Amino acid sequence: MQTQTFQYDTLYNFTVDIFNRMGSSTEESESAAKVLLAADLRGVDSHGVARLSGYIRLWEADRVNAVPQIKVVHETPSTAVVDGDRGLGLVVAPFAMKIAIEKARNVGTGWVSVQNSNHYGIAAVHAMMALEQDMIGISMTNASPLVAPTFSTAKMLGTNPICVAAPAGEQPPFVMDLATTTAANGKLEILQRKNQEAPEGWVQDADGNPTRDANILKKGGALLPLGGDRDHGSHKGYALGAMVDIFSALLSGANYAPWVPPFPAYVPMPAKQPGKGIGHFFGAMRVDAFRPAAEFKRDMDDWINGFRTAATLPGYDKVLVPGDPEREMEQERRENGIPLLPAVVEDLHQLAGKMGVDWIA
Amino acid sequence: MQTQTFQYDTLYNFTVDIFNRMGSSTEESESAAKVLLAADLRGVDSHGVARLSGYIRLWEADRVNAVPQIKVVHETPSTAVVDGDRGLGLVVAPFAMKIAIEKARNVGTGWVSVQNSNHYGIAAVHAMMALEQDMIGISMTNASPLVAPTFSTAKMLGTNPICVAAPAGEQPPFVMDLATTTAANGKLEILQRKNQEAPEGWVQDADGNPTRDANILKKGGALLPLGGDRDHGSHKGYALGAMVDIFSALLSGANYAPWVPPFPAYVPMPAKQPGKGIGHFFGAMRVDAFRPAAEFKRDMDDWINGFRTAATLPGYDKVLVPGDPEREMEQERRENGIPLLPAVVEDLHQLAGKMGVDWIA
């Protein structure tokens, strides 16, 4: 598949224009575009502009509110619950993360659970807002049900990612961002496009049998929790995904478990809606609420150096630290542009026509 | 192997006597015995009285202080750092968790990172202290380095468990307690005793090759992070174990990564000690700092019911909710007693003689 490469600024301005035409304020359009494009920059191609038309379809289906009144509905000195008023998660999430950071500034840590939101892009971009404040950032979200818990054939959880970002000194920050499944759904979509099989342990069929069919989700199959099967710890991946659901939706009053609204606008809403929209959870911990930031960062540098210089398996240059591949990808793509598959380019082209925005290629 | 069964109270009183003879105050001996025995009750046999003589050997080697002055060395309204003064982790951990709970009472959440401690038993028992306060409890610890990160042959991390306990209403609470490895070291020890092979993906040999040898850790091998290998998400297990290390040790000033003091007293201390002792991390979040506890618990009941009644794989009765197996085990063992392997009974018998405590069998 031939890709076409676009400069970051070109895609950013295009995305801002699209959200503007949807009715978002300029400030919110810019915030949303920045969050969405962070996925393309960091190599999470499934969560970037490839999804832009999907967000627009949610707005057309009246599942996304382009002019939300996002507000705090409950708070204590270290906590808040935010109602996203059905806004783009791309806009609601930074709003909520800013509150977490502000509370951390005041009382050491801040924790914000969010209801009535939509999909928020990649988890990392929100958690990383804490880094420049010398804080540890945490970001989680629930998502469309695609994952069967251990011993089940039912899709009960989303890929429910967890991101933790911690600052270092001379070293780049530690940034982990992981779906609580063996593989993120985006990885499966790549195999579908390439007509390749999935490794064992990624998916099961509608009856719960192991399969390597990358298209099995369309046939009643499910993604498997991190671990893959019981012998390899799938009950742990299931528990981690459950934790994300509890923090994101049970604490905020959002929809949970199989009742989380689906991302594709053509999939009907679940008949039962125990809460509002989808849920997120954010945390910020001021490093110097525990110990002087300079000491923490010195130790983080030492920690990171220890892993980078650890003995490697034959054929490997070095041990990676969480965040390394995405940071290297971002440097490369900021310089040389973001490659998009023909199907994505065509989708954006059509979107430009529909929304009355100048085409960029 | 024939086991011998002991009533909980018998083992509890015996353990209190042993810690008393070590020099702990009665209050601290009782607290430590309660924590240690929680492992036996919940079926985590590797972390209960089977380890009692190991704690005593650490005290004999002057690595455990029987009369610690545990204190808060830094705090903000929602955070604290506790110095365990080389005390038993079994005693230091409840001290720290109480502070987290107290801070949550005041400002919504409380977060305590601990330095200069020792092994703290099972993670769950500390997190579960939050449940009766209608709080979510969180507990993590770093541990002796046994785990190789993805692409490495070096043992850089412990099995670094994460526990989250969340209250429900009519349902029992959600309690996840997981080592961030494919399998906990205790599971490997059981296979060693039975002379059985490990499933693939649990361990690698000294050169990083896959192996099923359950004794491989004694030959330079390593446990593998949850996921097992890169294709199955081992980089995620590695990242989760790293997160536990950062929260437990980098935030507190404890030893981290391969420099965490080993549990076996015969293993020399690492030459480098970047911090003090081992580290833990505790959190407490007041449910009603987010939304009314009654609403949260009603939704938790609905959530739990949803999973319990989800469609099962052929041959399985029901989908388990995290905490189910351990709670059922505790009910069974409180009623019928705790079975101990002959080697454990003999070890306790010898310990009784050494410490001048009446033998119980």
Short mmCIF file of C-alpha atoms in Angstrom, two decimals, chain A residues 74-81 106-113 136 138 149-154 156-157 162 164 166 174 176-184 187 199-202 204 207-209 226-227 230-243 245-247 249-254 256-259 272 274 281 285-291 295-296 298-300 302-303 306-307 310-314 316 318-322, chain B residues 74-81 106-113 136 138 149-154 156-157 162 164 166 174 176-184 187 199-202 204 207-209 226-227 230-243 245-247 249-254 256-259 272 274 281 285-291 295-296 298-300 302-303 306-307 310-314 316 318-322:
data_model
loop_
_atom_site.label_atom_id
_atom_site.label_comp_id
_atom_site.label_asym_id
_atom_site.label_seq_id
_atom_site.Cartn_x
_atom_site.Cartn_y
_atom_site.Cartn_z
CA HIS A 74 -18.79 17.61 42.44
CA GLU A 75 -15.46 18.23 44.10
CA THR A 76 -13.28 18.01 47.19
CA PRO A 77 -9.79 19.52 47.62
CA SER A 78 -8.18 16.55 45.79
CA THR A 79 -11.01 15.24 43.59
CA ALA A 80 -13.59 16.29 41.03
CA VAL A 81 -16.23 14.80 38.80
CA ASN A 106 -2.96 22.99 45.88
CA VAL A 107 -3.01 19.77 47.93
CA GLY A 108 -0.34 17.49 46.42
CA THR A 109 -2.48 15.34 44.12
CA GLY A 110 -5.59 15.75 41.99
CA TRP A 111 -8.00 13.05 40.70
CA VAL A 112 -10.78 13.67 38.23
CA SER A 113 -13.36 11.17 37.03
CA ILE A 136 3.32 12.45 37.42
CA ILE A 138 -2.20 9.41 34.90
CA PRO A 149 -13.16 -11.56 30.40
CA THR A 150 -11.42 -14.83 31.30
CA PHE A 151 -13.77 -17.84 30.94
CA SER A 152 -16.34 -15.80 28.97
CA THR A 153 -17.53 -15.43 25.38
CA ALA A 154 -19.21 -12.06 26.04
CA MET A 156 -17.82 -7.00 28.49
CA LEU A 157 -14.98 -4.45 28.51
CA ILE A 162 -3.74 3.03 31.20
CA VAL A 164 1.37 6.89 33.39
CA ALA A 166 6.71 10.47 34.98
CA PHE A 174 8.92 7.64 31.31
CA MET A 176 3.74 4.02 29.44
CA ASP A 177 0.49 3.85 27.47
CA LEU A 178 -1.03 0.41 27.18
CA ALA A 179 -4.32 -1.18 26.25
CA THR A 180 -5.17 -3.78 28.90
CA THR A 181 -5.49 -6.39 26.15
CA THR A 182 -2.83 -8.59 24.56
CA ALA A 183 -2.93 -6.21 21.62
CA ALA A 184 -4.81 -2.97 20.98
CA LYS A 187 -2.97 -3.59 15.90
CA PRO A 199 -0.64 -14.23 16.74
CA GLU A 200 -2.19 -16.75 19.10
CA GLY A 201 -3.63 -15.25 22.26
CA TRP A 202 -4.94 -12.04 20.73
CA GLN A 204 -11.11 -15.78 20.33
CA ASP A 207 -17.68 -19.71 21.03
CA GLY A 208 -14.52 -18.78 22.89
CA ASN A 209 -12.17 -20.96 20.86
CA LEU A 226 -3.50 -9.00 28.45
CA GLY A 227 -2.17 -12.47 29.22
CA ARG A 230 -5.73 -18.22 32.19
CA ASP A 231 -2.35 -19.99 32.23
CA HIS A 232 -0.69 -16.83 31.00
CA GLY A 233 -2.46 -14.40 33.29
CA SER A 234 -5.51 -13.24 31.29
CA HIS A 235 -7.34 -12.82 34.61
CA LYS A 236 -4.80 -10.05 35.34
CA GLY A 237 -5.47 -8.19 32.09
CA TYR A 238 -9.18 -8.58 32.79
CA ALA A 239 -8.75 -7.16 36.30
CA LEU A 240 -6.74 -4.19 35.01
CA GLY A 241 -9.39 -3.43 32.40
CA ALA A 242 -12.03 -3.70 35.13
CA MET A 243 -10.10 -1.27 37.33
CA ASP A 245 -13.83 0.84 34.09
CA ILE A 246 -14.44 1.35 37.82
CA PHE A 247 -12.25 4.46 38.07
CA ALA A 249 -17.27 5.15 34.96
CA LEU A 250 -18.37 3.83 38.37
CA LEU A 251 -16.73 6.78 40.15
CA SER A 252 -18.15 9.34 37.69
CA GLY A 253 -21.58 7.97 36.77
CA ALA A 254 -20.71 7.15 33.14
CA TYR A 256 -19.77 0.91 32.11
CA ALA A 257 -18.97 -2.65 31.05
CA PRO A 258 -20.91 -3.76 27.91
CA TRP A 259 -23.05 -0.62 28.03
CA LYS A 272 -29.40 -0.13 28.68
CA PRO A 274 -26.76 2.91 33.36
CA PHE A 281 -10.09 9.06 34.85
CA MET A 285 0.74 13.87 41.57
CA ARG A 286 3.17 16.69 42.34
CA VAL A 287 6.57 15.05 42.68
CA ASP A 288 7.59 17.45 45.44
CA ALA A 289 4.51 16.45 47.42
CA PHE A 290 6.64 13.37 48.12
CA ARG A 291 10.29 14.45 47.83
CA GLU A 295 16.20 14.14 43.84
CA PHE A 296 13.37 12.26 42.14
CA ARG A 298 18.20 12.28 39.52
CA ASP A 299 16.95 8.83 40.58
CA MET A 300 14.72 8.58 37.48
CA ASP A 302 19.67 6.54 37.14
CA TRP A 303 16.69 4.17 36.83
CA GLY A 306 20.00 1.14 34.35
CA PHE A 307 17.38 -0.23 31.96
CA ALA A 310 20.85 -3.76 30.85
CA ALA A 311 22.09 -6.93 29.11
CA THR A 312 20.07 -7.65 25.96
CA LEU A 313 18.81 -10.78 24.27
CA PRO A 314 20.95 -11.84 21.29
CA TYR A 316 18.75 -6.76 20.23
CA LYS A 318 19.17 -2.20 23.76
CA VAL A 319 16.37 -2.50 26.27
CA LEU A 320 13.66 0.08 25.64
CA VAL A 321 12.18 2.32 28.30
CA PRO A 322 8.40 2.87 28.04
CA HIS B 74 7.24 14.63 54.46
CA GLU B 75 3.60 15.43 53.80
CA THR B 76 1.01 17.58 52.08
CA PRO B 77 -2.78 17.48 52.62
CA SER B 78 -3.13 14.47 50.25
CA THR B 79 0.34 12.85 50.39
CA ALA B 80 2.96 11.55 52.76
CA VAL B 81 6.29 9.77 52.70
CA ASN B 106 -9.81 15.06 55.09
CA VAL B 107 -9.29 15.99 51.43
CA GLY B 108 -10.87 13.18 49.39
CA THR B 109 -7.83 11.03 48.64
CA GLY B 110 -4.60 10.05 50.39
CA TRP B 111 -1.37 8.74 48.83
CA VAL B 112 1.57 7.42 50.82
CA SER B 113 4.92 6.30 49.47
CA ILE B 136 -11.22 2.44 47.26
CA ILE B 138 -4.68 0.75 46.45
CA PRO B 149 12.27 -6.61 31.02
CA THR B 150 11.35 -7.25 27.37
CA PHE B 151 14.47 -7.83 25.20
CA SER B 152 16.71 -8.32 28.26
CA THR B 153 18.42 -11.16 30.11
CA ALA B 154 18.94 -9.09 33.28
CA MET B 156 15.77 -5.72 36.77
CA LEU B 157 12.39 -5.73 38.56
CA ILE B 162 -0.77 -4.11 42.24
CA VAL B 164 -7.08 -2.37 44.00
CA ALA B 166 -13.40 -1.32 45.69
CA PHE B 174 -13.99 -6.11 43.97
CA MET B 176 -7.76 -7.48 42.34
CA ASP B 177 -4.28 -8.46 43.51
CA LEU B 178 -1.84 -9.32 40.77
CA ALA B 179 1.87 -9.73 40.28
CA THR B 180 2.89 -7.85 37.14
CA THR B 181 4.45 -11.06 35.78
CA THR B 182 2.86 -13.90 33.82
CA ALA B 183 2.86 -15.86 37.07
CA ALA B 184 3.88 -14.95 40.60
CA LYS B 187 3.29 -20.30 41.50
CA PRO B 199 3.86 -23.34 31.01
CA GLU B 200 5.56 -21.50 28.17
CA GLY B 201 5.89 -17.78 28.71
CA TRP B 202 6.55 -17.85 32.45
CA GLN B 204 13.45 -17.64 30.35
CA ASP B 207 20.60 -16.39 27.78
CA GLY B 208 17.00 -15.27 27.36
CA ASN B 209 15.76 -18.41 25.61
CA LEU B 226 2.83 -10.28 32.20
CA GLY B 227 2.38 -10.99 28.48
CA ARG B 230 6.76 -9.00 22.86
CA ASP B 231 4.04 -10.42 20.57
CA HIS B 232 1.84 -11.06 23.58
CA GLY B 233 2.41 -7.74 25.33
CA SER B 234 5.35 -8.40 27.70
CA HIS B 235 6.31 -4.74 27.26
CA LYS B 236 3.01 -3.96 29.03
CA GLY B 237 3.78 -6.16 32.02
CA TYR B 238 7.24 -4.64 32.13
CA ALA B 239 5.76 -1.12 32.08
CA LEU B 240 3.29 -1.97 34.87
CA GLY B 241 6.09 -3.40 37.02
CA ALA B 242 8.13 -0.27 36.29
CA MET B 243 5.20 1.94 37.34
CA ASP B 245 8.76 0.64 41.17
CA ILE B 246 8.49 4.37 40.40
CA PHE B 247 5.52 4.93 42.74
CA ALA B 249 10.66 3.67 45.44
CA LEU B 250 11.40 6.67 43.26
CA LEU B 251 8.70 8.75 44.99
CA SER B 252 9.81 7.65 48.47
CA GLY B 253 13.59 7.34 48.24
CA ALA B 254 13.72 3.53 48.60
CA TYR B 256 14.74 0.46 43.07
CA ALA B 257 15.16 -1.77 40.05
CA PRO B 258 17.89 -4.44 40.54
CA TRP B 259 19.02 -2.81 43.78
CA LYS B 272 24.77 -0.33 45.23
CA PRO B 274 20.51 4.13 45.81
CA PHE B 281 2.84 2.77 47.68
CA MET B 285 -9.99 7.36 47.58
CA ARG B 286 -13.19 8.25 49.41
CA VAL B 287 -16.01 7.14 47.15
CA ASP B 288 -18.16 10.10 48.16
CA ALA B 289 -15.38 12.45 47.14
CA PHE B 290 -16.67 11.58 43.65
CA ARG B 291 -20.33 10.65 44.05
CA GLU B 295 -25.06 5.27 44.05
CA PHE B 296 -21.54 3.94 43.48
CA ARG B 298 -25.58 0.22 43.52
CA ASP B 299 -23.67 0.50 40.22
CA MET B 300 -20.90 -1.79 41.53
CA ASP B 302 -24.93 -4.08 38.81
CA TRP B 303 -21.41 -4.24 37.34
CA GLY B 306 -23.20 -8.31 34.80
CA PHE B 307 -19.91 -10.19 34.91
CA ALA B 310 -21.99 -13.22 31.42
CA ALA B 311 -21.95 -16.09 28.90
CA THR B 312 -19.24 -18.64 29.75
CA LEU B 313 -16.87 -20.77 27.74
CA PRO B 314 -18.02 -24.39 27.42
CA TYR B 316 -17.14 -23.24 32.88
CA LYS B 318 -19.46 -18.75 35.70
CA VAL B 319 -17.25 -15.80 35.06
CA LEU B 320 -15.26 -14.86 38.15
CA VAL B 321 -15.00 -11.35 39.54
CA PRO B 322 -11.55 -10.38 40.87
#
